[in-house]
mmCIF file of C-alpha atoms and ligand atoms in Angstrom:
data_model
loop_
_atom_site.group_PDB
_atom_site.id
_atom_site.type_symbol
_atom_site.label_atom_id
_atom_site.label_comp_id
_atom_site.label_asym_id
_atom_site.label_seq_id
_atom_site.Cartn_x
_atom_site.Cartn_y
_atom_site.Cartn_z
ATOM 1 C CA UNK A 8 101.244 89.216 111.163
ATOM 2 C CA UNK A 9 103.227 92.170 111.380
ATOM 3 C CA UNK A 10 102.741 93.396 114.978
ATOM 4 C CA UNK A 11 104.575 96.726 116.058
ATOM 5 C CA UNK A 12 107.508 96.058 118.507
ATOM 6 C CA UNK A 13 107.565 98.228 121.210
ATOM 7 C CA UNK A 14 110.888 98.264 123.542
ATOM 8 C CA UNK A 15 109.264 98.235 127.274
ATOM 9 C CA UNK A 16 112.131 99.970 129.470
ATOM 10 C CA UNK A 17 109.357 99.715 132.290
ATOM 11 C CA UNK A 18 109.559 96.994 134.885
ATOM 12 C CA UNK A 19 107.155 94.746 133.319
ATOM 13 C CA UNK A 20 105.032 93.801 131.670
ATOM 14 C CA UNK A 21 108.098 92.943 129.464
ATOM 15 C CA UNK A 22 108.520 93.156 125.600
ATOM 16 C CA UNK A 23 107.358 89.742 124.387
ATOM 17 C CA UNK A 24 108.077 87.485 121.354
ATOM 18 C CA UNK A 25 105.959 87.304 118.570
ATOM 19 C CA UNK A 26 105.728 83.833 119.032
ATOM 20 C CA UNK A 27 104.245 84.426 122.481
ATOM 21 C CA UNK A 28 101.839 86.900 121.019
ATOM 22 C CA UNK A 29 100.964 84.371 118.578
ATOM 23 C CA UNK A 30 100.655 81.450 121.021
ATOM 24 C CA UNK A 31 97.484 83.452 122.557
ATOM 25 C CA UNK A 32 95.303 82.812 119.286
ATOM 26 C CA UNK A 33 94.086 79.338 119.738
ATOM 27 C CA UNK A 34 90.662 77.768 119.198
ATOM 28 C CA UNK A 35 88.216 78.512 121.848
ATOM 29 C CA UNK A 36 88.381 75.873 124.695
ATOM 30 C CA UNK A 37 86.630 75.371 127.967
ATOM 31 C CA UNK A 38 89.319 75.192 130.584
ATOM 32 C CA UNK A 39 87.518 72.429 132.467
ATOM 33 C CA UNK A 40 88.446 69.917 129.703
ATOM 34 C CA UNK A 41 90.945 67.277 130.232
ATOM 35 C CA UNK A 42 92.857 68.810 127.459
ATOM 36 C CA UNK A 43 93.642 72.136 129.131
ATOM 37 C CA UNK A 44 94.078 70.465 132.865
ATOM 38 C CA UNK A 45 96.664 68.439 130.927
ATOM 39 C CA UNK A 46 98.318 71.523 129.713
ATOM 40 C CA UNK A 47 98.363 73.205 133.197
ATOM 41 C CA UNK A 48 99.935 70.042 134.821
ATOM 42 C CA UNK A 49 102.971 70.674 132.431
ATOM 43 C CA UNK A 50 103.389 74.420 133.296
ATOM 44 C CA UNK A 51 103.146 73.578 136.919
ATOM 45 C CA UNK A 52 106.143 71.029 136.262
ATOM 46 C CA UNK A 53 108.344 73.409 133.914
ATOM 47 C CA UNK A 54 107.718 76.231 136.527
ATOM 48 C CA UNK A 55 109.190 74.076 139.137
ATOM 49 C CA UNK A 56 112.193 73.776 137.092
ATOM 50 C CA UNK A 57 112.568 77.495 136.524
ATOM 51 C CA UNK A 58 113.370 77.613 140.332
ATOM 52 C CA UNK A 59 115.331 74.430 140.478
ATOM 53 C CA UNK A 60 112.520 73.150 142.869
ATOM 54 C CA UNK A 61 112.757 69.430 143.591
ATOM 55 C CA UNK A 62 109.295 67.586 142.563
ATOM 56 C CA UNK A 63 109.329 65.789 145.861
ATOM 57 C CA UNK A 64 109.345 68.663 148.207
ATOM 58 C CA UNK A 65 108.019 71.582 145.973
ATOM 59 C CA UNK A 66 104.766 72.718 144.046
ATOM 60 C CA UNK A 67 103.833 75.131 142.109
ATOM 61 C CA UNK A 68 100.300 76.300 142.564
ATOM 62 C CA UNK A 69 98.721 78.712 139.881
ATOM 63 C CA UNK A 70 96.104 81.980 140.284
ATOM 64 C CA UNK A 71 94.723 84.289 138.134
ATOM 65 C CA UNK A 72 95.545 87.453 138.807
ATOM 66 C CA UNK A 73 98.698 90.049 138.853
ATOM 67 C CA UNK A 74 101.666 89.505 140.797
ATOM 68 C CA UNK A 75 100.379 91.489 144.051
ATOM 69 C CA UNK A 76 98.055 88.300 144.365
ATOM 70 C CA UNK A 77 100.556 85.970 145.261
ATOM 71 C CA UNK A 78 101.618 88.670 148.052
ATOM 72 C CA UNK A 79 98.289 88.472 149.206
ATOM 73 C CA UNK A 80 97.934 84.727 149.007
ATOM 74 C CA UNK A 81 101.437 84.183 150.961
ATOM 75 C CA UNK A 82 100.917 86.758 153.577
ATOM 76 C CA UNK A 83 97.485 85.449 154.382
ATOM 77 C CA UNK A 84 98.137 81.667 154.342
ATOM 78 C CA UNK A 85 100.844 80.943 155.864
ATOM 79 C CA UNK A 86 100.944 82.832 159.082
ATOM 80 C CA UNK A 87 99.725 80.119 161.994
ATOM 81 C CA UNK A 88 97.497 81.096 164.583
ATOM 82 C CA UNK A 89 99.179 83.155 167.593
ATOM 83 C CA UNK A 90 102.298 83.484 165.129
ATOM 84 C CA UNK A 91 103.736 86.305 163.358
ATOM 85 C CA UNK A 92 105.326 87.135 160.113
ATOM 86 C CA UNK A 93 108.666 90.022 159.847
ATOM 87 C CA UNK A 94 109.063 91.490 156.846
ATOM 88 C CA UNK A 95 112.486 92.507 156.254
ATOM 89 C CA UNK A 96 111.291 95.967 154.484
ATOM 90 C CA UNK A 97 113.757 97.811 152.264
ATOM 91 C CA UNK A 98 111.276 99.602 149.969
ATOM 92 C CA UNK A 99 107.874 99.717 148.325
ATOM 93 C CA UNK A 100 107.224 95.922 147.214
ATOM 94 C CA UNK A 101 108.153 94.892 150.931
ATOM 95 C CA UNK A 102 106.044 97.652 151.957
ATOM 96 C CA UNK A 103 103.391 96.182 150.112
ATOM 97 C CA UNK A 104 103.426 92.802 152.448
ATOM 98 C CA UNK A 105 103.131 95.138 155.486
ATOM 99 C CA UNK A 106 100.362 96.474 154.136
ATOM 100 C CA UNK A 107 98.510 93.132 153.257
ATOM 101 C CA UNK A 108 99.302 92.291 156.812
ATOM 102 C CA UNK A 109 97.341 95.685 158.075
ATOM 103 C CA UNK A 110 94.304 94.823 155.827
ATOM 104 C CA UNK A 111 94.441 91.065 157.376
ATOM 105 C CA UNK A 112 94.975 92.239 160.813
ATOM 106 C CA UNK A 113 97.737 89.634 160.519
ATOM 107 C CA UNK A 114 100.420 90.371 163.827
ATOM 108 C CA UNK A 115 103.567 91.280 162.184
ATOM 109 C CA UNK A 116 106.763 93.189 162.634
ATOM 110 C CA UNK A 117 107.923 96.123 159.811
ATOM 111 C CA UNK A 118 111.486 96.240 160.034
ATOM 112 C CA UNK A 119 112.642 99.050 158.227
ATOM 113 C CA UNK A 120 115.841 99.664 156.385
ATOM 114 C CA UNK A 121 116.983 102.308 153.961
ATOM 115 C CA UNK A 122 115.800 102.152 150.410
ATOM 116 C CA UNK A 123 119.216 102.899 149.180
ATOM 117 C CA UNK A 124 120.953 99.714 150.915
ATOM 118 C CA UNK A 125 120.327 96.050 151.082
ATOM 119 C CA UNK A 126 119.095 95.023 154.566
ATOM 120 C CA UNK A 127 121.187 94.678 157.659
ATOM 121 C CA UNK A 128 121.732 90.844 158.498
ATOM 122 C CA UNK A 129 122.796 91.678 161.865
ATOM 123 C CA UNK A 130 119.756 93.689 162.682
ATOM 124 C CA UNK A 131 117.442 90.578 161.138
ATOM 125 C CA UNK A 132 119.222 88.461 163.583
ATOM 126 C CA UNK A 133 118.339 90.803 166.505
ATOM 127 C CA UNK A 134 114.972 90.785 165.659
ATOM 128 C CA UNK A 135 114.351 87.185 165.338
ATOM 129 C CA UNK A 136 115.831 86.617 168.630
ATOM 130 C CA UNK A 137 113.854 89.449 170.411
ATOM 131 C CA UNK A 138 110.572 87.661 168.829
ATOM 132 C CA UNK A 139 110.586 83.933 169.151
ATOM 133 C CA UNK A 140 106.976 83.943 167.892
ATOM 134 C CA UNK A 141 108.001 84.810 164.514
ATOM 135 C CA UNK A 142 107.078 82.053 162.207
ATOM 136 C CA UNK A 143 107.421 83.682 158.785
ATOM 137 C CA UNK A 144 110.010 85.875 157.388
ATOM 138 C CA UNK A 145 109.435 87.956 154.210
ATOM 139 C CA UNK A 146 111.649 89.786 151.770
ATOM 140 C CA UNK A 147 111.888 90.695 148.570
ATOM 141 C CA UNK A 148 114.638 89.049 145.951
ATOM 142 C CA UNK A 149 114.781 92.002 143.874
ATOM 143 C CA UNK A 150 113.234 95.293 145.434
ATOM 144 C CA UNK A 151 111.994 96.978 141.960
ATOM 145 C CA UNK A 152 110.996 100.050 142.980
ATOM 146 C CA UNK A 153 115.274 101.019 143.650
ATOM 147 C CA UNK A 154 116.819 97.822 141.964
ATOM 148 C CA UNK A 155 118.612 96.662 145.135
ATOM 149 C CA UNK A 156 119.005 93.152 145.056
ATOM 150 C CA UNK A 157 118.611 91.496 148.639
ATOM 151 C CA UNK A 158 120.633 88.835 150.710
ATOM 152 C CA UNK A 159 117.751 85.943 150.375
ATOM 153 C CA UNK A 160 120.308 83.175 150.647
ATOM 154 C CA UNK A 161 121.480 84.948 153.993
ATOM 155 C CA UNK A 162 118.203 86.039 155.181
ATOM 156 C CA UNK A 163 116.596 82.475 154.328
ATOM 157 C CA UNK A 164 119.612 80.773 156.423
ATOM 158 C CA UNK A 165 118.852 83.344 159.426
ATOM 159 C CA UNK A 166 115.132 82.439 159.169
ATOM 160 C CA UNK A 167 115.340 78.623 159.121
ATOM 161 C CA UNK A 168 118.047 78.908 161.863
ATOM 162 C CA UNK A 169 115.756 80.423 164.112
ATOM 163 C CA UNK A 170 112.494 78.232 163.428
ATOM 164 C CA UNK A 171 110.831 80.060 160.905
ATOM 165 C CA UNK A 172 109.983 79.566 156.876
ATOM 166 C CA UNK A 173 111.134 82.043 154.533
ATOM 167 C CA UNK A 174 108.968 83.415 151.813
ATOM 168 C CA UNK A 175 110.636 85.903 149.009
ATOM 169 C CA UNK A 176 108.938 87.784 146.391
ATOM 170 C CA UNK A 177 110.815 87.022 143.235
ATOM 171 C CA UNK A 178 108.605 88.396 141.247
ATOM 172 C CA UNK A 179 110.939 90.773 139.355
ATOM 173 C CA UNK A 180 114.108 88.460 139.445
ATOM 174 C CA UNK A 181 113.115 84.972 138.965
ATOM 175 C CA UNK A 182 113.857 83.363 135.094
ATOM 176 C CA UNK A 183 116.223 86.536 135.163
ATOM 177 C CA UNK A 184 118.683 86.228 137.742
ATOM 178 C CA UNK A 185 119.300 81.993 138.205
ATOM 179 C CA UNK A 186 117.744 81.015 141.162
ATOM 180 C CA UNK A 187 117.903 77.811 143.194
ATOM 181 C CA UNK A 188 115.182 77.503 145.485
ATOM 182 C CA UNK A 189 116.809 74.890 147.546
ATOM 183 C CA UNK A 190 120.659 76.866 147.954
ATOM 184 C CA UNK A 191 118.812 79.935 148.271
ATOM 185 C CA UNK A 192 117.075 78.642 151.800
ATOM 186 C CA UNK A 193 113.676 79.697 150.123
ATOM 187 C CA UNK A 194 110.441 78.109 151.268
ATOM 188 C CA UNK A 195 108.060 80.196 149.384
ATOM 189 C CA UNK A 196 108.469 82.289 145.898
ATOM 190 C CA UNK A 197 106.836 84.019 143.630
ATOM 191 C CA UNK A 198 105.930 85.285 140.286
ATOM 192 C CA UNK A 199 103.521 86.545 137.901
ATOM 193 C CA UNK A 200 104.336 85.202 133.743
ATOM 194 C CA UNK A 201 104.363 88.782 132.045
ATOM 195 C CA UNK A 202 108.003 89.630 133.800
ATOM 196 C CA UNK A 203 110.377 87.358 133.912
ATOM 197 C CA UNK A 204 109.354 84.585 132.137
ATOM 198 C CA UNK A 205 108.371 87.292 128.889
ATOM 199 C CA UNK A 206 104.456 86.065 128.798
ATOM 200 C CA UNK A 207 101.377 87.885 129.306
ATOM 201 C CA UNK A 208 99.716 89.316 132.186
ATOM 202 C CA UNK A 209 97.193 87.735 134.295
ATOM 203 C CA UNK A 210 98.723 84.609 135.208
ATOM 204 C CA UNK A 211 100.830 84.337 138.796
ATOM 205 C CA UNK A 212 102.516 81.163 140.544
ATOM 206 C CA UNK A 213 103.997 80.777 144.380
ATOM 207 C CA UNK A 214 106.113 77.587 144.055
ATOM 208 C CA UNK A 215 106.647 76.495 147.593
ATOM 209 C CA UNK A 216 107.263 73.479 149.842
ATOM 210 C CA UNK A 217 104.539 71.244 149.757
ATOM 211 C CA UNK A 218 104.209 69.654 153.431
ATOM 212 C CA UNK A 219 103.981 73.465 154.517
ATOM 213 C CA UNK A 220 101.077 73.887 152.169
ATOM 214 C CA UNK A 221 99.510 70.729 153.749
ATOM 215 C CA UNK A 222 100.156 71.971 157.295
ATOM 216 C CA UNK A 223 98.520 75.564 156.574
ATOM 217 C CA UNK A 224 95.156 73.754 156.030
ATOM 218 C CA UNK A 225 94.773 74.510 159.906
ATOM 219 C CA UNK A 226 96.356 77.853 159.825
ATOM 220 C CA UNK A 227 93.546 80.589 160.010
ATOM 221 C CA UNK A 228 91.819 81.244 157.209
ATOM 222 C CA UNK A 229 91.571 84.906 156.228
ATOM 223 C CA UNK A 230 90.701 84.893 152.184
ATOM 224 C CA UNK A 231 87.995 82.981 149.980
ATOM 225 C CA UNK A 232 89.473 83.556 146.806
ATOM 226 C CA UNK A 233 93.172 84.148 147.725
ATOM 227 C CA UNK A 234 93.917 80.963 150.253
ATOM 228 C CA UNK A 235 96.810 78.898 149.594
ATOM 229 C CA UNK A 236 95.922 75.888 150.746
ATOM 230 C CA UNK A 237 92.439 75.718 149.099
ATOM 231 C CA UNK A 238 93.830 76.378 145.405
ATOM 232 C CA UNK A 239 96.634 73.403 146.034
ATOM 233 C CA UNK A 240 93.812 70.991 147.295
ATOM 234 C CA UNK A 241 91.807 71.879 144.062
ATOM 235 C CA UNK A 242 94.747 71.264 141.681
ATOM 236 C CA UNK A 243 95.449 68.456 143.521
ATOM 237 C CA UNK A 244 91.867 66.602 143.109
ATOM 238 C CA UNK A 245 90.757 68.041 139.734
ATOM 239 C CA UNK A 246 94.289 69.649 138.079
ATOM 240 C CA UNK A 247 92.079 72.422 137.396
ATOM 241 C CA UNK A 248 91.880 76.203 138.852
ATOM 242 C CA UNK A 249 89.210 76.605 141.359
ATOM 243 C CA UNK A 250 87.974 79.313 139.385
ATOM 244 C CA UNK A 251 88.101 80.312 135.733
ATOM 245 C CA UNK A 252 92.090 80.280 134.639
ATOM 246 C CA UNK A 253 93.147 83.099 132.425
ATOM 247 C CA UNK A 254 93.258 80.772 129.340
ATOM 248 C CA UNK A 255 95.362 82.520 127.071
ATOM 249 C CA UNK A 256 98.139 84.231 129.113
ATOM 250 C CA UNK A 257 98.283 80.291 129.657
ATOM 251 C CA UNK A 258 98.861 79.398 126.172
ATOM 252 C CA UNK A 259 101.333 82.110 125.958
ATOM 253 C CA UNK A 260 103.223 81.427 129.252
ATOM 254 C CA UNK A 261 103.651 77.706 127.826
ATOM 255 C CA UNK A 262 105.141 78.988 124.628
ATOM 256 C CA UNK A 263 107.515 81.516 126.303
ATOM 257 C CA UNK A 264 108.502 78.734 128.586
ATOM 258 C CA UNK A 265 109.618 76.733 125.450
ATOM 259 C CA UNK A 266 111.576 79.447 124.570
ATOM 260 C CA UNK A 267 112.745 80.177 128.130
ATOM 261 C CA UNK A 268 114.475 76.559 128.012
ATOM 262 C CA UNK A 269 115.465 76.696 124.245
ATOM 263 C CA UNK A 270 117.514 80.045 125.353
ATOM 264 C CA UNK A 271 118.899 78.719 128.742
ATOM 265 C CA UNK A 272 119.222 80.543 132.102
ATOM 266 C CA UNK A 273 122.614 81.335 131.902
ATOM 267 C CA UNK A 274 122.256 82.800 128.170
ATOM 268 C CA UNK A 275 119.013 85.033 129.205
ATOM 269 C CA UNK A 276 120.828 86.118 132.367
ATOM 270 C CA UNK A 277 123.844 87.423 130.462
ATOM 271 C CA UNK A 278 121.526 89.285 127.650
ATOM 272 C CA UNK A 279 119.889 91.243 130.602
ATOM 273 C CA UNK A 280 123.153 91.784 131.969
ATOM 274 C CA UNK A 281 124.307 93.236 128.751
ATOM 275 C CA UNK A 282 121.143 95.146 128.506
ATOM 276 C CA UNK A 283 121.783 96.723 132.248
ATOM 277 C CA UNK A 284 125.126 97.422 131.373
ATOM 278 C CA UNK A 285 123.712 99.117 128.021
ATOM 279 C CA UNK A 286 121.340 101.220 130.309
ATOM 280 C CA UNK A 287 124.668 102.463 132.566
ATOM 281 C CA UNK A 288 126.734 103.184 129.451
ATOM 282 C CA UNK A 289 123.999 105.057 128.014
ATOM 283 C CA UNK A 290 123.156 107.267 130.956
ATOM 284 C CA UNK A 291 126.889 107.462 131.813
ATOM 285 C CA UNK A 292 127.463 109.499 128.338
ATOM 286 C CA UNK A 293 124.209 111.802 128.622
ATOM 287 C CA UNK A 294 125.467 112.527 132.572
ATOM 288 C CA UNK A 295 122.627 111.346 134.013
ATOM 289 C CA UNK A 296 123.229 110.499 137.856
ATOM 290 C CA UNK A 297 121.877 107.014 139.425
ATOM 291 C CA UNK A 298 120.553 106.475 143.038
ATOM 292 C CA UNK A 299 121.916 102.882 143.867
ATOM 293 C CA UNK A 300 125.440 101.779 144.287
ATOM 294 C CA UNK A 301 125.921 99.019 141.353
ATOM 295 C CA UNK A 302 127.751 96.440 143.786
ATOM 296 C CA UNK A 303 124.384 96.013 145.095
ATOM 297 C CA UNK A 304 122.291 96.214 141.812
ATOM 298 C CA UNK A 305 120.033 93.940 140.670
ATOM 299 C CA UNK A 306 120.947 94.380 136.990
ATOM 300 C CA UNK A 307 117.536 94.473 135.920
ATOM 301 C CA UNK A 308 116.057 97.958 137.010
ATOM 302 C CA UNK A 309 118.021 100.913 137.324
ATOM 303 C CA UNK A 310 116.915 104.101 138.925
ATOM 304 C CA UNK A 311 117.995 107.444 137.498
ATOM 305 C CA UNK A 312 117.744 110.657 139.207
ATOM 306 C CA UNK A 313 115.765 113.682 137.418
ATOM 307 C CA UNK A 314 118.081 116.326 135.937
ATOM 308 C CA UNK A 315 118.445 119.112 137.838
ATOM 309 C CA UNK A 316 116.977 121.732 135.260
ATOM 310 C CA UNK A 317 113.543 123.512 135.471
ATOM 311 C CA UNK A 318 113.107 122.287 131.797
ATOM 312 C CA UNK A 319 112.926 118.734 132.872
ATOM 313 C CA UNK A 320 109.546 116.987 132.908
ATOM 314 C CA UNK A 321 109.249 113.521 132.989
ATOM 315 C CA UNK A 322 105.762 113.362 131.244
ATOM 316 C CA UNK A 323 107.225 115.123 128.115
ATOM 317 C CA UNK A 324 109.975 113.171 128.114
ATOM 318 C CA UNK A 325 108.140 109.669 128.269
ATOM 319 C CA UNK A 326 105.670 111.161 125.771
ATOM 320 C CA UNK A 327 108.734 111.786 123.554
ATOM 321 C CA UNK A 328 110.199 108.542 123.651
ATOM 322 C CA UNK A 329 106.583 106.807 124.118
ATOM 323 C CA UNK A 330 105.486 108.085 120.565
ATOM 324 C CA UNK A 331 108.637 106.553 119.112
ATOM 325 C CA UNK A 332 108.322 102.999 120.695
ATOM 326 C CA UNK A 333 110.269 103.289 123.790
ATOM 327 C CA UNK A 334 108.664 102.946 127.173
ATOM 328 C CA UNK A 335 110.495 104.712 130.317
ATOM 329 C CA UNK A 336 108.709 104.331 133.730
ATOM 330 C CA UNK A 337 108.289 106.557 137.044
ATOM 331 C CA UNK A 338 110.067 105.731 140.101
ATOM 332 C CA UNK A 339 109.205 104.841 143.446
ATOM 333 C CA UNK A 340 111.540 106.591 145.882
ATOM 334 C CA UNK A 341 109.558 108.961 148.250
ATOM 335 C CA UNK A 342 112.241 110.960 149.131
ATOM 336 C CA UNK A 343 113.993 110.997 145.607
ATOM 337 C CA UNK A 344 112.781 112.186 142.196
ATOM 338 C CA UNK A 345 113.568 109.289 139.852
ATOM 339 C CA UNK A 346 112.566 107.351 137.116
ATOM 340 C CA UNK A 347 113.612 103.881 136.112
ATOM 341 C CA UNK A 348 114.917 102.230 133.477
ATOM 342 C CA UNK A 349 114.663 98.520 132.999
ATOM 343 C CA UNK A 350 116.219 95.375 131.325
ATOM 344 C CA UNK A 351 113.566 92.708 131.446
ATOM 345 C CA UNK A 352 112.070 91.560 128.430
ATOM 346 C CA UNK A 353 112.925 90.455 125.090
ATOM 347 C CA UNK A 354 115.222 93.080 124.285
ATOM 348 C CA UNK A 355 119.239 93.605 123.221
ATOM 349 C CA UNK A 356 121.794 96.136 123.910
ATOM 350 C CA UNK A 357 121.077 97.624 120.592
ATOM 351 C CA UNK A 358 117.707 98.780 121.470
ATOM 352 C CA UNK A 359 118.999 100.423 124.370
ATOM 353 C CA UNK A 360 121.415 102.344 122.044
ATOM 354 C CA UNK A 361 118.604 103.342 120.020
ATOM 355 C CA UNK A 362 116.631 104.191 122.827
ATOM 356 C CA UNK A 363 119.476 106.625 124.193
ATOM 357 C CA UNK A 364 119.580 108.488 120.663
ATOM 358 C CA UNK A 365 115.951 109.084 121.111
ATOM 359 C CA UNK A 366 116.197 110.049 125.003
ATOM 360 C CA UNK A 367 119.212 112.752 123.685
ATOM 361 C CA UNK A 368 116.577 114.029 121.247
ATOM 362 C CA UNK A 369 114.145 114.477 123.654
ATOM 363 C CA UNK A 370 116.695 116.337 125.618
ATOM 364 C CA UNK A 371 117.485 118.665 122.920
ATOM 365 C CA UNK A 372 113.695 119.298 121.925
ATOM 366 C CA UNK A 373 113.060 120.456 125.191
ATOM 367 C CA UNK A 374 116.460 122.622 125.994
ATOM 368 C CA UNK A 375 116.930 120.242 128.812
ATOM 369 C CA UNK A 376 120.681 120.348 130.167
ATOM 370 C CA UNK A 377 122.403 117.918 132.415
HETATM 371 C C1 PLP B 6 105.712 93.692 139.705
HETATM 372 C C2 PLP B 6 105.994 92.744 140.993
HETATM 373 C C3 PLP B 6 104.711 92.449 141.683
HETATM 374 C C4 PLP B 6 103.503 92.659 141.149
HETATM 375 O O1 PLP B 6 103.117 93.652 140.781
HETATM 376 P P1 PLP B 6 101.639 93.676 139.935
HETATM 377 O O2 PLP B 6 101.168 95.099 139.010
HETATM 378 O O3 PLP B 6 100.506 93.312 140.814
HETATM 379 O O4 PLP B 6 101.854 92.545 138.775
HETATM 380 C C5 PLP B 6 105.139 92.163 143.219
HETATM 381 N N1 PLP B 6 106.458 91.759 143.664
HETATM 382 C C6 PLP B 6 107.464 92.672 142.705
HETATM 383 C C7 PLP B 6 108.736 92.728 143.779
HETATM 384 C C8 PLP B 6 107.185 92.846 141.138
HETATM 385 O O5 PLP B 6 108.377 93.602 140.949
#
């Protein structure tokens, strides 16, 4: 089968291999069959390996939904009665956790920092000292809205020092930046299949400490469909998801994990890094400015300033590139007009070089000066 290859420079879903695409074409199966439960068992244990999570302390729980379902579940399920969650907030994805708190009326602290910088550890410590009722600290690993990589190991250590658990949204870093859930002081992390694992959208998962999930049985229940303990318990009892799983996405994810382990964590990280460097090089050559100091960039997302030319139109340039097989993505910074170029997916530096030829043509075509 010949499938058109698109180079996705958006922050997920990512460009996938044809073998992952084709893995979805399987005989129809009822997901309540033992055969399917067996597939999910293997998948759950492979996900632990991606996070280097020891099986005797951590478990993975699967959900049907986009990545945001994980934020919803972790936030609504893991805050005990009478306790608070501290959200270390330096961008749009951390703000999403704050919005979940607001929606469920969960006591929370929205500790805000500049979106252009890493959060300040001293300020986090001050907030923890001032609020001994904080039971959960929350922070994104990679803030996808800007490209800033957050110092989660240090934030996790602070959380633990003050008796709180640490949840990190690793949706846009897991499987791309080497991550070790124990060394990184993370109690719960999360991701969805279509980003770092380069599978399809529809499957999300949380990896976390089994004893904390068990303890959360007695925490306030704030959702029926999105409760971490209920889904965990159902998996433990039956090996199945409580409700219908995204069957074909699960087949694709199993294939994607096979390819992930074949390539290896370090080689995959090096490839994403090389793509990221090619993005910066191409931007420099054309005269684009970026907004985040590369020293704190994840190497997965680059936020690019709009050129200061009235001829610039993100939509027109996007469409020009899109028609030629390259997808670029709008920014997520409210104070500065930006677009994003990302190094997720099964792409290589040559794809980025090809993209910059097209981008240069687009600039010429619309007489955009830099
Ligand atoms: C992509 C992403 C999510 C999930 O977004 P969905 O649109 O729900 O898939 C959550 N957190 C981060 C950091 C992300 O990059």
